[in-house]
XYZ file of C-alpha atoms in Angstrom:
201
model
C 8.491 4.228 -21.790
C 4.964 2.563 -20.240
C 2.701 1.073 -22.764
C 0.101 0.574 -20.246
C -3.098 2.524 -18.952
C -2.519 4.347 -16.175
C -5.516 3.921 -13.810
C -5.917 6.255 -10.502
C -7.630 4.107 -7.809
C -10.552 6.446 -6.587
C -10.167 8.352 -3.168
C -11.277 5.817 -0.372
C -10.998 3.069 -2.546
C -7.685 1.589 -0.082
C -9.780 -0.567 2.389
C -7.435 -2.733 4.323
C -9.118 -5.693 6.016
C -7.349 -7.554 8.496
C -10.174 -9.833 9.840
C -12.904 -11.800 8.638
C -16.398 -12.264 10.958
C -18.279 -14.934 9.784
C -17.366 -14.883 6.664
C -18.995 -11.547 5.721
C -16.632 -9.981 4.333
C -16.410 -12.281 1.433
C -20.020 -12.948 1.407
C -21.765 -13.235 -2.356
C -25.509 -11.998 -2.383
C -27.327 -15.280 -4.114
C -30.750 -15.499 -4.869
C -32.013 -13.598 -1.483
C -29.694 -15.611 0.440
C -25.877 -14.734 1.919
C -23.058 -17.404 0.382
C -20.257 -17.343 2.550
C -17.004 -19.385 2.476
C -16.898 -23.094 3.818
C -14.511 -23.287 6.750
C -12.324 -26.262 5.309
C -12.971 -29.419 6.163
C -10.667 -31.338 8.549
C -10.214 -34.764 6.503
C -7.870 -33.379 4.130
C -4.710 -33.860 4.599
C -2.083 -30.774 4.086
C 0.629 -33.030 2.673
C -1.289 -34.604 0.062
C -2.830 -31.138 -0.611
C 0.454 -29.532 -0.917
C 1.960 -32.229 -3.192
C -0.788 -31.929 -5.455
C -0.164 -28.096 -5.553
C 3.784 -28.834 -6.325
C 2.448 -30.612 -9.527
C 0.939 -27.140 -10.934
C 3.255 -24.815 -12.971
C 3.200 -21.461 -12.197
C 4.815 -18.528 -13.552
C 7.182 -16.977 -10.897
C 7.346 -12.900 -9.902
C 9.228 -11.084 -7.466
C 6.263 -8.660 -4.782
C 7.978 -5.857 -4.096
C 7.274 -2.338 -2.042
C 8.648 0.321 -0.777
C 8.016 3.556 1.244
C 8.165 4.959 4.766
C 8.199 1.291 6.079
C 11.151 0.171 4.224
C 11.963 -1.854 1.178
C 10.471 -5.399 1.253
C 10.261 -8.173 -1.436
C 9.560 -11.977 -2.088
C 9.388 -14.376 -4.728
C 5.398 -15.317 -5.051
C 3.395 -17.560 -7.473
C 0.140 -16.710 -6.294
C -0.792 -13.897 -8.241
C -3.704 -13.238 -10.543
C -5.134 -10.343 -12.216
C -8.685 -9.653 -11.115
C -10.183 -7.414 -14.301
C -8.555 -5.277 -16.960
C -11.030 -2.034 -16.638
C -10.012 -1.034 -14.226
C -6.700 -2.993 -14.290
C -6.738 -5.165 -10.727
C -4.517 -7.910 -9.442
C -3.744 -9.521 -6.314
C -0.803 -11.744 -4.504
C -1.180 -13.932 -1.639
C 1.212 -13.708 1.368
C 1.804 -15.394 4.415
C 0.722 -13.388 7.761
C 4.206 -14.083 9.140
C 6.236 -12.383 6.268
C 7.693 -9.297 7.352
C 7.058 -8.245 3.609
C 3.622 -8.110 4.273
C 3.255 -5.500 6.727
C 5.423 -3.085 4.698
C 3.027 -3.648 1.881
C 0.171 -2.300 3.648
C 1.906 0.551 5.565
C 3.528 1.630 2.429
C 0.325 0.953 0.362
C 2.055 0.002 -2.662
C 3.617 -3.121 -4.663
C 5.449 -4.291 -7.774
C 4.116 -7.151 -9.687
C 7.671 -8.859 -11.306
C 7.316 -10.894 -13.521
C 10.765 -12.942 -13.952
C 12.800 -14.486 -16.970
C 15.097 -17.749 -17.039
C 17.773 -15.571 -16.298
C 16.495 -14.565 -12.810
C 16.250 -17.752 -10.939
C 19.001 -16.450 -8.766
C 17.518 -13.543 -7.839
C 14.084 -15.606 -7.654
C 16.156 -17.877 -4.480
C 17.183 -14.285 -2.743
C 14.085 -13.604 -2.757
C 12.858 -16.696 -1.485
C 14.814 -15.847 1.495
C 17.243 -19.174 0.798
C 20.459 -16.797 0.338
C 20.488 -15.623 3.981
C 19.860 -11.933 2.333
C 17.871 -9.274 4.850
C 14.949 -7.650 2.891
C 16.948 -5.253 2.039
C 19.959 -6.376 1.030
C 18.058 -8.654 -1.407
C 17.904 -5.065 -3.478
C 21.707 -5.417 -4.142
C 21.096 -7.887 -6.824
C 19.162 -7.082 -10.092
C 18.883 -3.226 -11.283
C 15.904 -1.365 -9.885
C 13.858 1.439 -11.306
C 11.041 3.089 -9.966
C 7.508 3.920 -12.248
C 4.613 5.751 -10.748
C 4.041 4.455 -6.926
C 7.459 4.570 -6.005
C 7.600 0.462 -5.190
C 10.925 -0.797 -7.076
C 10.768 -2.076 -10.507
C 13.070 -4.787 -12.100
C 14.491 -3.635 -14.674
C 14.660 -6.571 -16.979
C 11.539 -8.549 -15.861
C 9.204 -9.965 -18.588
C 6.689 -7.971 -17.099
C 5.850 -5.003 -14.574
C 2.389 -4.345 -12.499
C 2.871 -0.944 -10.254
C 0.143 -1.111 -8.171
C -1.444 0.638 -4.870
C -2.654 -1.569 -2.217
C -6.826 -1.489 -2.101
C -7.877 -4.127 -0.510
C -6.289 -6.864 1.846
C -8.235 -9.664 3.169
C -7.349 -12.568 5.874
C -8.073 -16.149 4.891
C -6.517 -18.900 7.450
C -2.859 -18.324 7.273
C -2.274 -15.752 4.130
C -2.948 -12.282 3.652
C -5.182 -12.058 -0.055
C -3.076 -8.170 -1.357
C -5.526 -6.778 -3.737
C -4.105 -3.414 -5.929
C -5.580 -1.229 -8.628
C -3.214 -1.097 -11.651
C -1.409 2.528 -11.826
C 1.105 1.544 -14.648
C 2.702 -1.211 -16.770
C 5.798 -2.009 -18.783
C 7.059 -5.236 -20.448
C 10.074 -6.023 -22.787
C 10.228 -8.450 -25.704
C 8.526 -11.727 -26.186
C 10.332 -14.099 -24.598
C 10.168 -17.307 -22.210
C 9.098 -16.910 -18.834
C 10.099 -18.677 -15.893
C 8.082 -21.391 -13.566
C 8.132 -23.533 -10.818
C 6.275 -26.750 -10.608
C 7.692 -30.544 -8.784
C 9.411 -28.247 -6.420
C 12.065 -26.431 -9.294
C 12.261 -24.672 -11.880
C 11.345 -24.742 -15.493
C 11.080 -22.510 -18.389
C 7.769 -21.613 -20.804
């Protein structure tokens, strides 16, 4: 059924970083010299920063995980993949999301990548249905591949992945995972959110 690589992160490789000092921890050796991230400037301001982000489409996937912490999920647009060998993507997540603490005590996620036919199941999982994490599970059909995180069943696209990395930067949590298995169906449109709804690609 998977047409993807299966990659095995090595032992060790989970690190889970909670806390930046100084900027360390996402320091870039340059040239003899340590590049470390700007604190943001103050001038800025959020609103106009985060209507400028509402004008940039984005493909829309349900995070999920599950495990000894319980089942957790939300609808993200933040995701990227990092490098194909070996296969690595990350999400971003608020701090506050209850989802995000089961991620890194189970140490596993689903990447979902969602069709026009899912934007109801995109709003439960945006938490504007009133649904508890895990009764947003009742909707959809859910398999399960190699970590054990669920799986929608008829998603565009599927990254199983085990947590390896997490870093803090101002109010998200950066999720980083090594690749463990893949699945996708047929070519087809995708759905996106930009100017605050949703389109289709």
């Amino acid at each position: 059924m998977l047409s993807g690589k299966r990659i095995i992160a090595p032992d060790g490789a989970r690190m889970v970083s909670t806390k930046l000092e100084q900027g360390e921890r996402m320091a870039k050796h340059n040239n003899g010299r340590m590049d470390t991230c700007a604190v943001p400037g103050q001038g800025l301001d959020g609103a106009r920063f985060r209507e400028a982000m509402s004008r940039v489409a984005a493909a829309v996937h349900i995070i999920t995980t599950g495990g000894p912490a319980g089942l957790g999920g939300i609808t993200a647009t933040s995701v990227a993949s990092i490098s194909a060998e070996p296969p690595m993507m990350l999400f971003c997540i608020n701090k506050t999301s209850p989802s995000a603490a089961r991620v890194i005590e189970n140490g596993i996620f689903c990447i979902n990548t969602l069709t026009p036919s899912h934007e109801a199941l995109a709003n439960i999982f945006a938490g504007r249905t009133g649904h508890h994490l895990e009764g947003r599970f009742a909707s959809g059909e859910w398999i399960k591949l190699v970590t054990g995180a669920p799986v929608l069943k008829s998603a565009a696209a599927v990254f199983d992945c085990r947590l390896a990395e997490v870093k803090e930067v101002m109010t998200h949590l950066v999720m980083i995972g090594a690749v463990e298995a893949v699945d996708y169906g047929r070519q087809g449109s995708g759905l996106t959110y930009a100017h605050r709804k949703y389109g289709i690609l």
